[in-house]
mmCIF file of C-alpha atoms in Angstrom:
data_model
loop_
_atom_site.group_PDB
_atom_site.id
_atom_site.type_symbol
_atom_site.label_atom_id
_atom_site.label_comp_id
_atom_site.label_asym_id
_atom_site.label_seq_id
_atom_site.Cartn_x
_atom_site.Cartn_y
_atom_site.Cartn_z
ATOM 1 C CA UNK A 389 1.212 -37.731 -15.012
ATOM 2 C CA UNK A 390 -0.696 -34.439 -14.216
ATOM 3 C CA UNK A 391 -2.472 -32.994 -17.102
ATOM 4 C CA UNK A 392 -2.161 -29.201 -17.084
ATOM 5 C CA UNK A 393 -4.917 -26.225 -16.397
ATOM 6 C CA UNK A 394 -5.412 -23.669 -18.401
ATOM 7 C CA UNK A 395 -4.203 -21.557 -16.228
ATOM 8 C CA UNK A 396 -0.519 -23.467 -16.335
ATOM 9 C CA UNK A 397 -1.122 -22.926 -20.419
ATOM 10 C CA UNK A 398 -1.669 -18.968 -19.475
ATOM 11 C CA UNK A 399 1.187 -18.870 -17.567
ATOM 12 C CA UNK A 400 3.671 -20.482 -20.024
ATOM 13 C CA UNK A 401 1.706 -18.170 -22.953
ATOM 14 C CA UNK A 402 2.783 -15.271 -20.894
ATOM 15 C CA UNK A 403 6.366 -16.853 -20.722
ATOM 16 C CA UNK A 404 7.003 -17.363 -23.936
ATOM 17 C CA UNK A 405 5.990 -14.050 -25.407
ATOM 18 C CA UNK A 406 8.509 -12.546 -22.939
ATOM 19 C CA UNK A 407 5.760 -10.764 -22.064
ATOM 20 C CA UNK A 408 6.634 -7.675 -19.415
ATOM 21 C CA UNK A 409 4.447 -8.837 -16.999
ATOM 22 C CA UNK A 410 4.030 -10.228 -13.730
ATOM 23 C CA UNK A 411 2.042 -12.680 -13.191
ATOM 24 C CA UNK A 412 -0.825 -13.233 -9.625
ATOM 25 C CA UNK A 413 -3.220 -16.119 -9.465
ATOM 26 C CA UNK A 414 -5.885 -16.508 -6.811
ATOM 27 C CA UNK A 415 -7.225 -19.593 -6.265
ATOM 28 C CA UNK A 416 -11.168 -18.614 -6.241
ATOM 29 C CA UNK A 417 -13.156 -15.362 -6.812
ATOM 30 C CA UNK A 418 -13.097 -14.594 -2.641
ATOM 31 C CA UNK A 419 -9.430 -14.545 -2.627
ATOM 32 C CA UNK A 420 -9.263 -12.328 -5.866
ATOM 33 C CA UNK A 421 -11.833 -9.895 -4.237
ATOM 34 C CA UNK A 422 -9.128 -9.840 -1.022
ATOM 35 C CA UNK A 423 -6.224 -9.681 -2.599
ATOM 36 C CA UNK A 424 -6.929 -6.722 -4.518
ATOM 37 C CA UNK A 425 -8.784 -5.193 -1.495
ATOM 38 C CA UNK A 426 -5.251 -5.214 0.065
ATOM 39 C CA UNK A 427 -3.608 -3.645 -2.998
ATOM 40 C CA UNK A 428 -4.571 -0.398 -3.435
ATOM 41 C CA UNK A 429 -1.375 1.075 -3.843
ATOM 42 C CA UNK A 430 -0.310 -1.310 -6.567
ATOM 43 C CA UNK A 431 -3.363 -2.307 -8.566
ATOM 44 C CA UNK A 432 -3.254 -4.822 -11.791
ATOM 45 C CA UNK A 433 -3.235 -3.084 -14.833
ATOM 46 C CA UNK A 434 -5.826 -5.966 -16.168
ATOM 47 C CA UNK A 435 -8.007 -8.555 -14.643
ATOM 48 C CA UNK A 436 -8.704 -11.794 -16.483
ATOM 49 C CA UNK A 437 -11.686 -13.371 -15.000
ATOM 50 C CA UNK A 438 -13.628 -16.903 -15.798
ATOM 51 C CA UNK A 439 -16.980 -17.102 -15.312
ATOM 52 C CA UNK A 440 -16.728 -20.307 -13.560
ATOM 53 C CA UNK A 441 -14.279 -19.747 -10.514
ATOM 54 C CA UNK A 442 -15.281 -21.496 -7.062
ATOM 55 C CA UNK A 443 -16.251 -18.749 -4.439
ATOM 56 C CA UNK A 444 -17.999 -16.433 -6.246
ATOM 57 C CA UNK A 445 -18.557 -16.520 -9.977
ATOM 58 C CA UNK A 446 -16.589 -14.179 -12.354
ATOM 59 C CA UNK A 447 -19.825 -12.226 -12.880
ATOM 60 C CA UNK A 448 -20.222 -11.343 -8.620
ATOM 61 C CA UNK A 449 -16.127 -10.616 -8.951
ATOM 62 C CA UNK A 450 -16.659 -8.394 -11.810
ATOM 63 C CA UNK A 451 -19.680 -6.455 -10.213
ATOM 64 C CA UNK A 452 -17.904 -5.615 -6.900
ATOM 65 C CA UNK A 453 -14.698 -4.429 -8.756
ATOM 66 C CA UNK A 454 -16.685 -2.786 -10.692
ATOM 67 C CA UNK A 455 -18.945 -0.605 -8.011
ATOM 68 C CA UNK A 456 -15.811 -0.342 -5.379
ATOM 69 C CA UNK A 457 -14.635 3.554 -4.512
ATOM 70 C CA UNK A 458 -10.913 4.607 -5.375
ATOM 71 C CA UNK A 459 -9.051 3.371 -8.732
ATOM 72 C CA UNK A 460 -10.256 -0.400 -8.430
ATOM 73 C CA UNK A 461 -12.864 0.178 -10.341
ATOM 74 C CA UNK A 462 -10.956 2.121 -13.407
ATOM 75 C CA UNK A 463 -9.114 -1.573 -13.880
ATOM 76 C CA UNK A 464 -9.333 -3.373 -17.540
ATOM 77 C CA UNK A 465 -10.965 -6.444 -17.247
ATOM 78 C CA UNK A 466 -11.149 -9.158 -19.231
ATOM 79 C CA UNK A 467 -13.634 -12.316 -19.276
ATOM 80 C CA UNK A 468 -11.780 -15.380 -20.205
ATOM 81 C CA UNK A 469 -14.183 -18.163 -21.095
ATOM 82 C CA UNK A 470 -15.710 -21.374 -22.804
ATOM 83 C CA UNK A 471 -18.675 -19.894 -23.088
ATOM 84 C CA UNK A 472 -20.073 -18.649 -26.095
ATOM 85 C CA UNK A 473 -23.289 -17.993 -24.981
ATOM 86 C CA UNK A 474 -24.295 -14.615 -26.497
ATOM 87 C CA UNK A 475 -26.243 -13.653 -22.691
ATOM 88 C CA UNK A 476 -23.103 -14.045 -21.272
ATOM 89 C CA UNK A 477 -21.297 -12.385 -23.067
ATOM 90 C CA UNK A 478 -23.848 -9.376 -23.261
ATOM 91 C CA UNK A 479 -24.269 -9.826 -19.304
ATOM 92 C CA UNK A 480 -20.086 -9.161 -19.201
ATOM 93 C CA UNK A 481 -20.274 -5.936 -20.757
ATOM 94 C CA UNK A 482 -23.249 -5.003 -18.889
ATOM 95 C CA UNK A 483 -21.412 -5.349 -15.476
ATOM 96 C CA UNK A 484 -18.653 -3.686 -16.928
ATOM 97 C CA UNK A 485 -16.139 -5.785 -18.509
ATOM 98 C CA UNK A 486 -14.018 -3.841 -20.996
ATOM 99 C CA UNK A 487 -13.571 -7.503 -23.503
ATOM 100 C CA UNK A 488 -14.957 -10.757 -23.953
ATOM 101 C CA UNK A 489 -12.711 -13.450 -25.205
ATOM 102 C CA UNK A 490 -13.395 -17.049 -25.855
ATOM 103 C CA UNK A 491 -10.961 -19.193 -24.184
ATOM 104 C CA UNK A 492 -8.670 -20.442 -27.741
ATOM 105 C CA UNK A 493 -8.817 -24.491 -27.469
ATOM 106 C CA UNK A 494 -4.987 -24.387 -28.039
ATOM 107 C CA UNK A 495 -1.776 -23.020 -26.979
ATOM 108 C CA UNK A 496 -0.932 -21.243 -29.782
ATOM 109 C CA UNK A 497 -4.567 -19.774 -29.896
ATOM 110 C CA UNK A 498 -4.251 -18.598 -26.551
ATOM 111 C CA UNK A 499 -0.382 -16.760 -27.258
ATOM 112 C CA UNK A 500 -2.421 -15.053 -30.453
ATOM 113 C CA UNK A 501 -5.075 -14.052 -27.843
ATOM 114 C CA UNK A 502 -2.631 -12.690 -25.309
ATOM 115 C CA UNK A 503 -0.759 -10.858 -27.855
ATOM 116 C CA UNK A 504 -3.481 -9.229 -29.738
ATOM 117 C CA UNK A 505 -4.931 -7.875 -25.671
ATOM 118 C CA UNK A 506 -1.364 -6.345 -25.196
ATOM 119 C CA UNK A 507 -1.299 -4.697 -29.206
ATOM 120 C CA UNK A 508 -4.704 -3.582 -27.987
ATOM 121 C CA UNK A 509 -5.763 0.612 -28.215
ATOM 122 C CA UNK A 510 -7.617 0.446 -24.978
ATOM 123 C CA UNK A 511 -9.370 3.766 -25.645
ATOM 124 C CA UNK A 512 -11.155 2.238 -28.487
ATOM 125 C CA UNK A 513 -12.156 -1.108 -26.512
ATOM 126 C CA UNK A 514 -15.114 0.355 -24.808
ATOM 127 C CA UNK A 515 -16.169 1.847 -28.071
ATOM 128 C CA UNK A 516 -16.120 -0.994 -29.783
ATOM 129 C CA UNK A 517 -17.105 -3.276 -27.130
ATOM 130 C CA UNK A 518 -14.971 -5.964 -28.561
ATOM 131 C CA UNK A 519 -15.704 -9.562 -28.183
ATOM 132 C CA UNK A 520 -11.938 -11.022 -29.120
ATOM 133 C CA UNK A 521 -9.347 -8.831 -29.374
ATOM 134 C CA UNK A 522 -0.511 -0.082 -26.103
ATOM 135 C CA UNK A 523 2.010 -1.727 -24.725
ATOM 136 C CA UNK A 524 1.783 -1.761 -20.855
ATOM 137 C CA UNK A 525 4.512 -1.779 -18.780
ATOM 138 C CA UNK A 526 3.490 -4.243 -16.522
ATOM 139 C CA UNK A 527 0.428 -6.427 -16.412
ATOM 140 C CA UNK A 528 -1.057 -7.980 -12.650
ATOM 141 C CA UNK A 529 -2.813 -10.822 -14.408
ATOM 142 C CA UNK A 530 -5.368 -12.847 -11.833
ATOM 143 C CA UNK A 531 -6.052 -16.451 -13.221
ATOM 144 C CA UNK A 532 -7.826 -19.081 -10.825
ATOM 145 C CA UNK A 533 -6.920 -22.728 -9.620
ATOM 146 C CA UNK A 534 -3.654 -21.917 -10.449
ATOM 147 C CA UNK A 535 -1.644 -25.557 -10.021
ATOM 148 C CA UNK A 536 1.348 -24.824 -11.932
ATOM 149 C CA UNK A 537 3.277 -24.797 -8.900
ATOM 150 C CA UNK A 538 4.751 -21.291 -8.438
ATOM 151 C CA UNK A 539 2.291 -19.139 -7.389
ATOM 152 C CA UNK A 540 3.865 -15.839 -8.944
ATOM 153 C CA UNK A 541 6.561 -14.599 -11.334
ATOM 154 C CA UNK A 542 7.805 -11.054 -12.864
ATOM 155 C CA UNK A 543 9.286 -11.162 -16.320
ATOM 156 C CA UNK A 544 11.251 -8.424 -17.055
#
């Protein structure tokens, strides 16, 4: 039996909120960096990005979104990790991430995450500078090693 990712748990989190969103994966940092180079006419509304994603880390992803031209670099993003560590985190907001957030250690953590990021007042995020956590109309959300086997879905 295949044991499920996180980014499977993400996807069903996402699901079962009936969350308006549609959901993108990419399967590394390289193909996140392309895939949004090629859609600058519909950009995500948020980015979630690990720190540990195979290509390039979510630290060198969040650096070149963050110093491209045009609205790419006006895109939320959040860093979605394990890590704790109090100079990554710091090093996140540095680069520009707008949250931090701990990845929860179960499903129904990670639903209570998800909802509290779309109850979120994003004009008081940067403020704040919030380490966990307006309704958006839809969300692009880009996970990595996605192996749930459907690579996107929109939920209405």
């Amino acid at each position: 039996m295949m044991m499920k990712t996180t980014e499977c748990y993400f996807f069903d989190a996402v699901l079962d909120l009936k969350l308006p969103a549609a959901v993108t994966a990419a399967e590394d940092g390289i193909q996140l960096l392309d895939m949004l180079s090629q859609a600058v006419k519909q950009l995500p509304e948020i980015i979630f990005l690990d720190i540990n994603m195979p290509g390039k880390s979510g630290f060198d992803c969040l650096e070149e979104i963050r110093s491209a031209k045009g609205d790419l670099k006006k895109v939320k993003i959040v860093m979605l990790s394990t890590s704790k560590n109090p100079d990554n985190i710091e090093l996140s907001f540095e680069l520009g991430a707008d949250l931090y957030a701990v990845k929860p250690s179960t499903f129904q953590g990670l639903k209570n995450l998800l909802q509290k990021i779309f109850e979120m007042d994003w004009n008081s995020v940067k403020k704040k500078r919030s380490k966990i956590p307006a309704g958006l109309n839809i969300i692009y959300i880009y996970i990595f090693n996605f192996f749930c086997g459907l690579k996107s879905a929109s939920i209405v």
